[in-house]
CSV table of C-alpha atoms in Angstrom, one decimal:
chain,number,residue,atom,x,y,z
A,287,MET,CA,-33.5,14.8,21.3
A,288,ALA,CA,-33.5,11.0,21.3
A,289,ALA,CA,-33.9,10.6,24.8
A,290,ASP,CA,-37.3,12.0,24.8
A,291,THR,CA,-38.7,9.4,22.8
A,292,ARG,CA,-37.1,6.8,25.1
A,293,ALA,CA,-39.4,4.5,26.7
A,294,LYS,CA,-39.6,5.3,30.8
A,295,ALA,CA,-38.9,1.9,31.4
A,296,VAL,CA,-36.0,1.7,29.1
A,297,THR,CA,-34.5,4.9,30.7
A,298,LEU,CA,-34.9,3.3,34.2
A,299,ASP,CA,-33.3,-0.1,33.2
A,300,LEU,CA,-30.2,2.2,31.8
A,301,ARG,CA,-30.2,4.1,35.1
A,302,ARG,CA,-30.1,0.8,37.2
A,303,ARG,CA,-27.6,-0.8,35.0
A,304,LEU,CA,-25.2,2.2,34.8
A,305,LEU,CA,-25.8,4.1,38.1
A,306,SER,CA,-24.9,3.0,41.6
A,307,SER,CA,-28.2,2.3,43.5
A,308,SER,CA,-27.0,4.6,46.1
A,309,CYS,CA,-28.2,7.4,43.6
A,310,ARG,CA,-31.8,7.5,44.7
A,311,LEU,CA,-34.8,8.5,42.9
A,312,PHE,CA,-37.9,10.3,44.3
A,313,PHE,CA,-40.9,7.6,44.0
A,314,PRO,CA,-38.5,4.7,43.4
A,315,GLU,CA,-41.5,2.1,42.8
A,316,ASP,CA,-42.9,4.4,40.0
A,317,PRO,CA,-40.4,7.1,39.3
A,318,VAL,CA,-41.3,10.3,37.0
A,319,LYS,CA,-39.4,10.6,34.1
A,320,ILE,CA,-39.0,14.6,33.7
A,321,ILE,CA,-38.0,15.9,30.5
A,322,ARG,CA,-38.8,19.6,30.9
A,323,GLY,CA,-39.5,22.4,33.4
A,324,GLN,CA,-41.1,25.8,33.3
A,325,GLY,CA,-41.5,28.1,36.3
A,326,GLN,CA,-42.9,25.9,39.2
A,327,TYR,CA,-43.9,23.2,37.0
A,328,LEU,CA,-42.4,19.8,35.6
A,329,TYR,CA,-43.5,18.0,32.5
A,330,ASP,CA,-43.3,14.1,32.0
A,331,GLU,CA,-42.3,12.0,28.8
A,332,GLN,CA,-46.2,12.1,28.1
A,333,GLY,CA,-46.5,15.8,28.7
A,334,ARG,CA,-48.2,15.7,31.8
A,335,GLU,CA,-47.8,18.6,34.1
A,336,TYR,CA,-46.4,18.3,37.7
A,337,LEU,CA,-46.7,21.2,40.1
A,338,ASP,CA,-43.4,21.2,41.9
A,339,CYS,CA,-43.5,22.2,45.6
A,340,ILE,CA,-40.3,20.9,46.7
A,341,ASN,CA,-37.3,22.3,44.1
A,342,ASN,CA,-35.8,25.3,46.2
A,343,VAL,CA,-32.5,25.1,43.3
A,344,ALA,CA,-35.2,26.4,40.6
A,345,HIS,CA,-35.3,29.2,42.8
A,346,VAL,CA,-36.8,31.8,40.4
A,347,GLY,CA,-38.3,29.0,38.3
A,348,HIS,CA,-37.6,26.5,36.0
A,349,CYS,CA,-35.8,27.4,33.0
A,350,HIS,CA,-36.3,31.3,33.7
A,351,PRO,CA,-35.6,32.8,30.2
A,352,THR,CA,-33.6,35.7,31.8
A,353,VAL,CA,-31.3,33.4,33.4
A,354,VAL,CA,-31.0,31.0,30.6
A,355,ARG,CA,-30.3,34.0,28.2
A,356,ALA,CA,-27.8,35.4,30.5
A,357,ALA,CA,-25.8,32.0,30.5
A,358,HIS,CA,-26.3,31.5,26.7
A,359,GLU,CA,-24.8,35.1,25.9
A,360,GLN,CA,-21.7,34.7,28.1
A,361,ASN,CA,-21.0,31.2,26.5
A,362,LEU,CA,-21.0,32.7,23.5
A,363,VAL,CA,-18.3,34.9,24.3
A,364,LEU,CA,-15.8,33.5,27.1
A,365,ASN,CA,-15.7,31.2,29.8
A,366,THR,CA,-12.7,30.9,31.6
A,367,ASN,CA,-11.2,30.7,35.2
A,368,SER,CA,-11.0,33.3,37.4
A,369,ARG,CA,-7.0,34.0,37.0
A,370,TYR,CA,-8.0,36.6,34.7
A,371,LEU,CA,-9.4,40.0,35.1
A,372,HIS,CA,-13.2,39.8,34.3
A,373,ASP,CA,-15.8,42.4,35.5
A,374,ASN,CA,-18.5,39.4,36.0
A,375,ILE,CA,-17.0,38.2,39.1
A,376,VAL,CA,-16.4,41.7,40.6
A,377,ASP,CA,-20.0,42.8,39.9
A,378,TYR,CA,-21.4,39.8,41.1
A,379,ALA,CA,-19.3,39.9,44.4
A,380,GLN,CA,-20.5,43.5,44.7
A,381,ARG,CA,-24.1,42.8,44.3
A,382,LEU,CA,-24.1,40.1,46.7
A,383,SER,CA,-22.0,42.4,49.4
A,384,GLU,CA,-25.1,44.7,48.9
A,385,THR,CA,-27.4,41.9,50.5
A,386,LEU,CA,-25.4,41.4,53.3
A,387,PRO,CA,-24.1,43.3,56.5
A,388,LYS,CA,-20.9,45.4,55.9
A,389,LYS,CA,-18.9,42.9,58.1
A,390,LEU,CA,-19.3,40.2,55.5
A,391,SER,CA,-17.3,42.0,52.7
A,392,VAL,CA,-15.0,38.9,51.4
A,393,PHE,CA,-15.9,36.3,48.8
A,394,TYR,CA,-15.0,33.4,47.6
A,395,PHE,CA,-16.9,31.6,44.5
A,396,LEU,CA,-17.3,27.8,44.1
A,397,ASN,CA,-19.3,25.1,42.4
A,398,SER,CA,-21.7,23.5,45.1
A,399,GLY,CA,-22.6,24.1,48.7
A,400,SER,CA,-20.5,21.4,49.7
A,401,GLU,CA,-17.4,23.1,48.5
A,402,ALA,CA,-18.7,26.1,50.2
A,403,ASN,CA,-18.9,24.7,53.6
A,404,ASP,CA,-15.6,22.6,53.2
A,405,LEU,CA,-13.8,26.0,52.6
A,406,ALA,CA,-15.9,27.6,55.6
A,407,LEU,CA,-14.5,24.7,57.7
A,408,ARG,CA,-10.9,25.3,56.7
A,409,LEU,CA,-11.3,29.3,57.2
A,410,ALA,CA,-12.8,28.8,60.7
A,411,ARG,CA,-9.8,26.4,61.6
A,412,GLN,CA,-7.0,28.5,60.3
A,413,TYR,CA,-8.3,31.6,61.9
A,414,THR,CA,-9.0,30.0,65.5
A,415,GLY,CA,-6.3,27.5,65.3
A,416,HIS,CA,-8.6,25.2,66.8
A,417,GLN,CA,-10.1,21.8,65.6
A,418,ASP,CA,-13.6,21.1,67.1
A,419,VAL,CA,-17.1,21.8,65.5
A,420,VAL,CA,-20.3,22.0,67.1
A,421,VAL,CA,-23.3,20.9,65.1
A,422,LEU,CA,-27.2,20.4,65.4
A,423,ASP,CA,-28.7,16.8,65.7
A,424,HIS,CA,-29.6,15.7,62.4
A,425,ALA,CA,-27.9,18.3,60.6
A,426,TYR,CA,-26.7,17.9,56.7
A,427,HIS,CA,-23.8,20.3,55.6
A,428,GLY,CA,-22.5,18.4,52.3
A,429,HIS,CA,-21.4,15.0,50.8
A,430,LEU,CA,-17.5,15.8,51.1
A,431,SER,CA,-15.7,13.8,53.6
A,432,SER,CA,-14.9,16.9,55.9
A,433,LEU,CA,-18.7,17.4,55.9
A,434,ILE,CA,-20.0,13.9,56.5
A,435,ASP,CA,-18.1,13.9,59.7
A,436,ILE,CA,-20.1,17.1,60.6
A,437,SER,CA,-23.5,15.9,59.5
A,438,PRO,CA,-25.1,13.7,62.2
A,439,TYR,CA,-28.0,13.1,59.4
A,440,LYS,CA,-25.1,11.0,57.5
A,441,PHE,CA,-22.4,10.0,60.1
A,442,ARG,CA,-24.9,8.0,62.3
A,443,ASN,CA,-25.4,5.9,59.5
A,444,LEU,CA,-21.7,5.3,58.7
A,445,ASP,CA,-18.5,5.6,60.7
A,446,GLY,CA,-20.3,7.5,63.8
A,447,GLN,CA,-19.2,10.7,65.6
A,448,LYS,CA,-15.7,11.8,65.8
A,449,GLU,CA,-14.3,13.1,68.8
A,450,TRP,CA,-13.8,16.7,67.6
A,451,VAL,CA,-17.7,16.9,66.9
A,452,HIS,CA,-20.2,17.8,69.1
A,453,VAL,CA,-23.9,17.4,68.9
A,454,ALA,CA,-26.1,19.8,70.5
A,455,PRO,CA,-30.0,19.2,70.5
A,456,LEU,CA,-31.9,20.7,67.4
A,457,PRO,CA,-33.8,23.5,68.8
A,458,ASP,CA,-37.2,22.0,68.1
A,459,THR,CA,-40.0,23.5,70.0
A,460,TYR,CA,-42.3,21.0,68.7
A,461,ARG,CA,-40.7,17.6,69.3
A,462,GLY,CA,-37.4,18.7,71.3
A,463,PRO,CA,-36.7,18.8,74.8
A,464,TYR,CA,-38.0,22.2,75.4
A,465,ARG,CA,-41.1,22.7,73.9
A,466,GLU,CA,-43.7,25.6,72.8
A,467,ASP,CA,-45.0,25.6,76.5
A,468,HIS,CA,-41.4,26.7,77.9
A,469,PRO,CA,-41.0,29.7,79.2
A,470,ASN,CA,-37.7,30.4,77.3
A,471,PRO,CA,-36.8,27.7,75.2
A,472,ALA,CA,-34.2,29.9,73.2
A,473,GLU,CA,-32.3,30.2,76.7
A,474,ALA,CA,-32.8,26.4,77.4
A,475,TYR,CA,-31.5,25.3,74.0
A,476,ALA,CA,-28.6,27.6,74.4
A,477,SER,CA,-27.6,26.4,77.5
A,478,GLU,CA,-27.3,23.1,76.2
A,479,VAL,CA,-24.6,24.6,73.8
A,480,LYS,CA,-23.1,26.1,76.9
A,481,HIS,CA,-22.9,22.9,78.6
A,482,LEU,CA,-21.7,21.1,75.4
A,483,ILE,CA,-18.6,23.5,75.0
A,484,ARG,CA,-17.8,23.3,78.8
A,485,SER,CA,-17.5,19.4,78.7
A,486,ALA,CA,-15.2,19.6,75.3
A,487,GLN,CA,-12.8,22.3,77.0
A,488,GLU,CA,-12.8,20.0,80.2
A,489,LYS,CA,-11.3,17.2,77.9
A,490,GLY,CA,-8.9,19.7,76.5
A,491,ARG,CA,-10.7,20.5,73.2
A,492,LYS,CA,-10.9,23.8,71.7
A,493,ILE,CA,-13.8,24.8,69.4
A,494,ALA,CA,-13.4,26.1,65.9
A,495,ALA,CA,-17.1,26.9,64.7
A,496,PHE,CA,-20.4,26.4,65.4
A,497,PHE,CA,-22.1,25.4,62.1
A,498,ALA,CA,-26.0,25.6,61.7
A,499,GLU,CA,-28.3,26.0,58.7
A,500,SER,CA,-30.0,29.2,59.5
A,501,LEU,CA,-33.3,27.2,59.4
A,502,PRO,CA,-32.8,23.5,59.9
A,503,SER,CA,-34.4,21.9,56.8
A,504,VAL,CA,-33.3,18.1,56.5
A,505,SER,CA,-34.2,18.1,60.3
A,506,GLY,CA,-37.9,18.9,59.5
A,507,GLN,CA,-38.3,22.4,58.6
A,508,ILE,CA,-37.3,23.9,61.9
A,509,ILE,CA,-38.0,27.4,62.9
A,510,PRO,CA,-35.5,27.8,66.1
A,511,PRO,CA,-37.0,29.9,68.9
A,512,ALA,CA,-36.1,33.7,68.6
A,513,GLY,CA,-33.1,34.8,70.2
A,514,TYR,CA,-31.3,31.2,70.0
A,515,PHE,CA,-28.6,32.1,67.7
A,516,SER,CA,-27.5,35.0,69.0
A,517,GLN,CA,-26.8,33.5,72.3
A,518,VAL,CA,-25.0,30.7,70.8
A,519,ALA,CA,-23.2,33.1,68.7
A,520,GLU,CA,-22.0,34.6,72.0
A,521,LEU,CA,-20.9,31.2,73.3
A,522,VAL,CA,-19.0,30.2,70.6
A,523,HIS,CA,-17.1,33.4,70.2
A,524,ARG,CA,-16.2,33.4,74.3
A,525,ALA,CA,-14.7,29.9,73.4
A,526,GLY,CA,-12.4,31.0,70.6
A,527,GLY,CA,-14.9,29.8,67.8
A,528,LEU,CA,-16.6,31.2,64.5
A,529,PHE,CA,-20.1,31.1,64.0
A,530,VAL,CA,-21.2,29.7,60.2
A,531,ALA,CA,-24.5,30.2,58.9
A,532,ASP,CA,-25.4,27.7,56.5
A,533,GLU,CA,-27.9,29.5,54.1
A,534,ILE,CA,-27.5,27.0,51.2
A,535,GLN,CA,-31.4,25.9,51.1
A,536,VAL,CA,-33.0,29.0,52.6
A,537,GLY,CA,-31.1,32.1,51.5
A,538,PHE,CA,-32.0,34.4,48.6
A,539,GLY,CA,-35.4,35.9,49.9
A,540,ARG,CA,-37.0,32.4,50.4
A,541,VAL,CA,-37.9,33.4,54.1
A,542,GLY,CA,-39.8,36.5,52.7
A,543,LYS,CA,-39.3,38.8,55.3
A,544,HIS,CA,-35.4,38.9,54.8
A,545,PHE,CA,-33.1,38.0,51.8
A,546,TRP,CA,-31.3,36.0,54.5
A,547,ALA,CA,-32.7,33.4,57.1
A,548,PHE,CA,-30.1,34.4,59.5
A,549,GLN,CA,-31.5,37.9,59.5
A,550,LEU,CA,-34.7,36.5,61.0
A,551,GLU,CA,-32.5,36.8,64.3
A,552,GLY,CA,-32.4,40.6,64.2
A,553,GLU,CA,-30.2,43.3,62.8
A,554,ASP,CA,-27.5,42.9,65.5
A,555,PHE,CA,-26.8,39.4,64.6
A,556,VAL,CA,-24.2,38.9,61.9
A,557,PRO,CA,-22.4,35.3,61.4
A,558,ASP,CA,-18.7,35.2,60.8
A,559,ILE,CA,-19.0,33.3,57.8
A,560,VAL,CA,-22.0,32.6,55.3
A,561,THR,CA,-22.1,30.0,52.9
A,562,MET,CA,-24.6,30.0,49.7
A,563,GLY,CA,-25.5,27.3,46.9
A,564,LYS,CA,-28.4,25.7,45.4
A,565,SER,CA,-31.0,28.4,44.6
A,566,ILE,CA,-27.8,31.0,44.2
A,567,GLY,CA,-27.8,29.8,40.4
A,568,ASN,CA,-31.2,28.7,39.7
A,569,GLY,CA,-30.2,25.1,38.5
A,570,HIS,CA,-26.4,26.2,37.4
A,571,PRO,CA,-23.5,24.7,39.6
A,572,VAL,CA,-22.5,27.9,41.4
A,573,ALA,CA,-21.9,28.7,45.2
A,574,CYS,CA,-20.3,31.4,47.3
A,575,MET,CA,-18.7,31.8,50.6
A,576,ALA,CA,-18.7,35.3,52.4
A,577,THR,CA,-16.8,36.3,55.6
A,578,THR,CA,-15.0,39.2,57.2
A,579,GLN,CA,-11.7,40.5,56.3
A,580,ALA,CA,-10.1,39.3,59.7
A,581,VAL,CA,-11.1,35.5,58.8
A,582,SER,CA,-10.0,36.0,55.3
A,583,ARG,CA,-6.6,37.6,56.2
A,584,ALA,CA,-5.7,34.5,58.3
A,585,PHE,CA,-6.3,32.1,55.7
A,586,GLU,CA,-4.4,34.1,53.3
A,587,ALA,CA,-1.6,34.5,55.9
A,588,THR,CA,-0.7,30.8,55.2
A,589,GLY,CA,0.4,31.7,51.4
A,590,VAL,CA,-1.1,28.7,50.2
A,591,GLU,CA,-3.1,29.9,47.1
A,592,TYR,CA,-7.0,28.9,47.0
A,593,PHE,CA,-7.9,28.1,43.4
A,594,ASN,CA,-11.0,26.8,42.0
A,595,THR,CA,-11.1,25.9,38.3
A,596,PHE,CA,-14.8,26.8,37.7
A,597,GLY,CA,-15.5,28.7,40.9
A,598,GLY,CA,-16.9,32.2,39.7
A,599,ASN,CA,-16.0,31.8,35.8
A,600,PRO,CA,-18.0,34.4,33.8
A,601,VAL,CA,-20.8,32.2,33.0
A,602,SER,CA,-21.7,31.4,36.4
A,603,CYS,CA,-21.4,34.7,37.8
A,604,ALA,CA,-23.4,36.1,34.7
A,605,VAL,CA,-26.0,33.5,35.9
A,606,GLY,CA,-26.0,34.4,39.3
A,607,LEU,CA,-26.3,38.1,38.4
A,608,ALA,CA,-29.4,37.3,36.6
A,609,VAL,CA,-31.0,35.7,39.6
A,610,LEU,CA,-30.4,38.6,41.7
A,611,ASP,CA,-32.4,40.5,38.6
A,612,VAL,CA,-35.2,38.4,38.7
A,613,LEU,CA,-35.4,38.2,42.4
A,614,LYS,CA,-35.7,42.0,42.4
A,615,THR,CA,-37.7,42.9,39.1
A,616,GLU,CA,-40.3,40.3,39.8
A,617,GLN,CA,-40.3,41.2,43.6
A,618,LEU,CA,-40.2,37.5,44.6
A,619,GLN,CA,-39.2,38.2,48.2
A,620,ALA,CA,-42.4,40.2,48.7
A,621,HIS,CA,-44.0,37.3,46.7
A,622,ALA,CA,-42.6,34.8,49.2
A,623,THR,CA,-44.2,36.5,52.2
A,624,ASN,CA,-47.8,37.1,50.7
A,625,VAL,CA,-47.9,33.3,49.0
A,626,GLY,CA,-46.2,31.9,52.3
A,627,ARG,CA,-48.5,33.7,54.4
A,628,PHE,CA,-51.6,32.3,52.6
A,629,LEU,CA,-50.3,28.7,52.7
A,630,MET,CA,-49.4,28.7,56.2
A,631,LYS,CA,-52.9,30.1,57.2
A,632,HIS,CA,-55.0,27.4,54.8
A,633,LEU,CA,-52.5,24.6,56.1
A,634,SER,CA,-53.2,25.8,59.7
A,635,GLN,CA,-56.9,25.5,58.8
A,636,GLN,CA,-56.3,21.6,57.9
A,637,LYS,CA,-54.5,21.1,61.1
A,638,ALA,CA,-57.9,21.9,62.8
A,639,LYS,CA,-59.6,19.5,60.5
A,640,HIS,CA,-57.5,16.7,60.4
A,641,PRO,CA,-55.9,15.2,63.5
A,642,ILE,CA,-52.9,13.7,61.7
A,643,ILE,CA,-51.3,17.3,61.2
A,644,GLY,CA,-49.7,17.8,64.3
A,645,ASP,CA,-47.8,21.2,63.5
A,646,VAL,CA,-47.6,23.9,60.8
A,647,ARG,CA,-44.6,25.7,60.8
A,648,GLY,CA,-42.7,28.1,58.5
A,649,THR,CA,-41.8,31.6,57.0
A,650,GLY,CA,-42.3,32.7,53.4
A,651,LEU,CA,-41.9,29.8,50.8
A,652,PHE,CA,-40.2,27.5,53.7
A,653,ILE,CA,-42.9,25.5,55.7
A,654,GLY,CA,-42.9,22.1,57.2
A,655,VAL,CA,-46.2,20.3,58.3
A,656,ASP,CA,-45.7,17.7,60.8
A,657,LEU,CA,-47.7,14.6,60.6
A,658,ILE,CA,-48.2,12.6,63.8
A,659,LYS,CA,-49.9,9.2,65.0
A,660,ASP,CA,-50.8,10.8,68.4
A,661,GLU,CA,-51.4,14.0,69.9
A,662,THR,CA,-50.0,13.3,73.1
A,663,LEU,CA,-46.6,11.3,72.2
A,664,ARG,CA,-46.5,13.4,68.7
A,665,THR,CA,-45.1,9.8,67.4
A,666,PRO,CA,-44.0,10.6,63.6
A,667,ALA,CA,-46.4,9.4,61.2
A,668,THR,CA,-43.9,8.0,58.8
A,669,GLU,CA,-45.7,5.3,56.5
A,670,GLU,CA,-48.6,7.7,56.7
A,671,ALA,CA,-46.7,10.6,55.3
A,672,GLU,CA,-44.9,8.7,52.5
A,673,TYR,CA,-48.6,7.4,51.5
A,674,LEU,CA,-49.7,10.9,51.3
A,675,VAL,CA,-46.9,12.1,49.4
A,676,SER,CA,-47.5,9.0,47.0
A,677,ARG,CA,-51.5,10.2,46.5
A,678,LEU,CA,-50.1,13.6,45.6
A,679,LYS,CA,-47.8,12.5,42.9
A,680,GLU,CA,-50.7,10.4,41.6
A,681,ASN,CA,-52.4,14.1,41.6
A,682,TYR,CA,-49.6,15.6,39.7
A,683,ILE,CA,-48.0,17.3,42.9
A,684,LEU,CA,-44.6,16.9,43.8
A,685,LEU,CA,-44.1,17.0,47.3
A,686,SER,CA,-41.5,15.2,49.8
A,687,THR,CA,-40.8,14.4,53.4
A,688,ASP,CA,-37.8,15.3,55.8
A,689,GLY,CA,-37.1,15.0,59.3
A,690,PRO,CA,-35.8,12.2,61.6
A,691,GLY,CA,-39.0,10.5,61.7
A,692,ARG,CA,-39.5,11.2,57.5
A,693,ASN,CA,-42.9,12.7,58.5
A,694,ILE,CA,-42.6,16.2,57.6
A,695,LEU,CA,-44.0,17.3,54.7
A,696,LYS,CA,-41.7,20.1,53.1
A,697,PHE,CA,-42.5,22.9,51.4
A,698,LYS,CA,-40.0,24.5,49.5
A,699,PRO,CA,-40.9,25.4,46.0
A,700,PRO,CA,-39.5,27.8,43.2
A,701,MET,CA,-40.3,31.4,44.5
A,702,CYS,CA,-42.7,32.1,41.5
A,703,PHE,CA,-45.1,29.5,43.5
A,704,SER,CA,-48.3,31.3,43.1
A,705,LEU,CA,-51.8,31.7,45.3
A,706,ASP,CA,-53.6,29.6,43.1
A,707,ASN,CA,-51.0,26.7,43.3
A,708,ALA,CA,-51.1,27.0,47.1
A,709,GLN,CA,-54.9,26.9,47.1
A,710,HIS,CA,-54.7,23.8,44.4
A,711,VAL,CA,-52.4,22.1,46.9
A,712,VAL,CA,-54.2,22.5,50.0
A,713,ALA,CA,-57.4,21.3,48.3
A,714,LYS,CA,-56.0,18.2,47.0
A,715,LEU,CA,-54.2,17.4,50.5
A,716,ASP,CA,-57.7,17.9,52.1
A,717,ASP,CA,-59.3,15.5,49.8
A,718,ILE,CA,-56.5,13.0,50.4
A,719,LEU,CA,-56.6,13.0,54.1
A,720,THR,CA,-60.4,12.8,54.1
A,721,ASP,CA,-60.4,10.0,52.0
A,722,MET,CA,-57.7,8.1,54.2
A,723,GLU,CA,-59.8,8.7,57.3
A,724,GLU,CA,-63.1,7.5,55.5
A,725,LYS,CA,-61.3,4.7,54.4
A,726,VAL,CA,-59.9,3.9,57.9
A,727,ARG,CA,-63.5,4.0,59.4
A,728,SER,CA,-65.0,1.5,56.5
A,729,CYS,CA,-61.9,-0.8,56.9
A,730,GLU,CA,-62.2,-0.6,60.5
A,731,THR,CA,-66.1,-1.7,60.3
A,732,LEU,CA,-65.2,-4.4,57.9
A,733,ARG,CA,-62.2,-6.0,59.8
A,734,ILE,CA,-64.0,-6.1,63.3
A,735,LYS,CA,-67.2,-8.1,61.7
A,736,ARG,CA,-64.8,-10.5,59.9
A,737,LEU,CA,-62.3,-11.0,63.0
A,738,PRO,CA,-63.2,-13.7,65.6
A,739,GLU,CA,-64.1,-12.5,68.9
A,740,GLU,CA,-61.0,-13.6,70.8
A,741,SER,CA,-58.7,-12.2,68.1
A,742,ARG,CA,-59.9,-8.6,68.2
A,743,PRO,CA,-57.6,-6.0,69.4
A,744,THR,CA,-58.8,-4.9,73.3
A,745,GLN,CA,-58.6,-1.3,72.3
A,746,ILE,CA,-60.9,-1.2,69.4
A,747,PRO,CA,-63.4,1.5,69.7
A,748,VAL,CA,-67.1,-0.1,69.0
A,749,THR,CA,-69.3,2.9,68.9
A,750,GLY,CA,-71.6,3.2,66.1
A,751,GLN,CA,-69.7,6.8,65.2
A,752,HIS,CA,-66.0,6.7,64.8
A,753,ASP,CA,-64.8,10.2,64.8
A,754,ASN,CA,-61.7,11.6,66.6
A,755,THR,CA,-63.3,11.6,70.0
A,756,HIS,CA,-64.0,7.7,70.0
A,757,LEU,CA,-60.7,6.7,69.6
A,758,THR,CA,-58.6,5.3,72.6
A,759,ASP,CA,-54.8,4.8,72.7
A,760,THR,CA,-54.3,6.8,69.6
A,761,THR,CA,-56.1,10.4,69.6
A,762,SER,CA,-56.2,10.9,66.1
A,763,CYS,CA,-57.6,9.2,63.1
A,764,CYS,CA,-53.8,8.7,62.0
A,765,GLY,CA,-53.6,6.4,64.8
A,766,CYS,CA,-56.0,4.4,63.0
A,767,LEU,CA,-53.7,4.0,60.0
A,768,GLU,CA,-51.5,2.3,62.6
A,769,TRP,CA,-54.0,0.2,64.2
A,770,THR,CA,-55.2,-1.0,60.7
A,771,ARG,CA,-52.0,-2.2,59.9
A,772,ILE,CA,-51.5,-4.1,62.9
A,773,LEU,CA,-55.0,-5.9,61.7
A,774,LEU,CA,-53.5,-6.2,58.0
A,775,LYS,CA,-49.9,-7.0,58.8
A,776,THR,CA,-49.3,-8.8,54.9
A,777,GLN,CA,-50.9,-5.4,53.1
A,778,PRO,CA,-49.2,-2.7,52.6
A,779,LEU,CA,-50.8,0.9,52.6
A,780,SER,CA,-50.9,0.7,48.7
A,781,GLN,CA,-53.0,-1.9,48.7
A,782,LEU,CA,-55.2,-1.1,52.1
A,783,PHE,CA,-56.0,2.5,50.4
A,784,PRO,CA,-55.7,2.1,46.5
A,785,ALA,CA,-55.7,5.4,44.6
């Protein structure tokens, strides 16, 4: 293709000229031009191979031949809307129903996770006759106006919180108000939702739904304490609302132990609505919303047709069926369990070695590494995380950050991500962190010698051996990065630590 031969600089110039700057790139200072993908790898215009650790959309692997073939073969025959009878849409609904609790037996097909969550909101309001929504802090549920309104991650930077939106604390046992040393964090966090609902009701508000990702991702790869969602669902139902499980980022076997992340809560926990997207189509625009007969009948009672031009078309359903086939034949759910366990173990070993790693959490191939400046305050190591991700890119590993502090390294790779891939990433991570620590020590020694006595910070450790036990205000070497930046205010990290 002609675009393959176009220089990266020309492509970048065209993008800057023709696309909004709000459509951001990874690594904006030095973006990667990707022209091909296969499995867990991406390739740039120079043919260089990058290991993809973050693309949970290419769920069973970039350009999986089974999925590509299914789309191509169906495209050769027919693609039209769902107002005609076709086997693909009913076959796909049947296959999805086999993965879910029996109660969730009605399916709506759409094109994106945002559409699925928007429809879930409509159904919840129609069924309950209520308006208000409870969401978790820093949540993100989609880019439509209705979803920006229930996404603190977005609305805090826009028009602010609407009166019908109620924000509950994120059930984060590492950074939240109830941490790993709390005797019952699930009950404590659920009590916050109870108080939130009561406060809303005292103002005459009525709860239509509680929306949550089954494992909050944008919030920082959070693993809620066991029992939290069950208790919240009981509170929401008592208030006349529905529980909506957003599985867009975490469904389809990613968590390893179960096909759906909400199933981590136990067999007895069944949401009223489940939304799906991203991984459902392996890159093809497919989405789905599953709900109960009762909720669907209330929506049908309006007499207003629900029609989505492309939702549930034969090609999209063929793709969805192919993804389910690959997950089964290649045993990718079990693979996620094994590789995820291996990766968690080796990342935890790095935590013991590098104090900048404050927490390693996850299940299956959904893992977060929380980088901190100090152990006591757990201050997010935002700049250090950005620098680390940049260095990994220079080593042909694509990783990114999430969380309110943009300090959580997020691992959500294609499900074919291997044990060798995991070992390679951990080794590179170890090399870079070790190099960062060594350069901090070296830079610190040089700066102390060069600075006049009166201008030196009072908290500088001046022992001959500078290891973790000799740090003062900052109790980890990552704190030295911040300390060094204070000394070198005019120098960005890229100059302080050249690759």
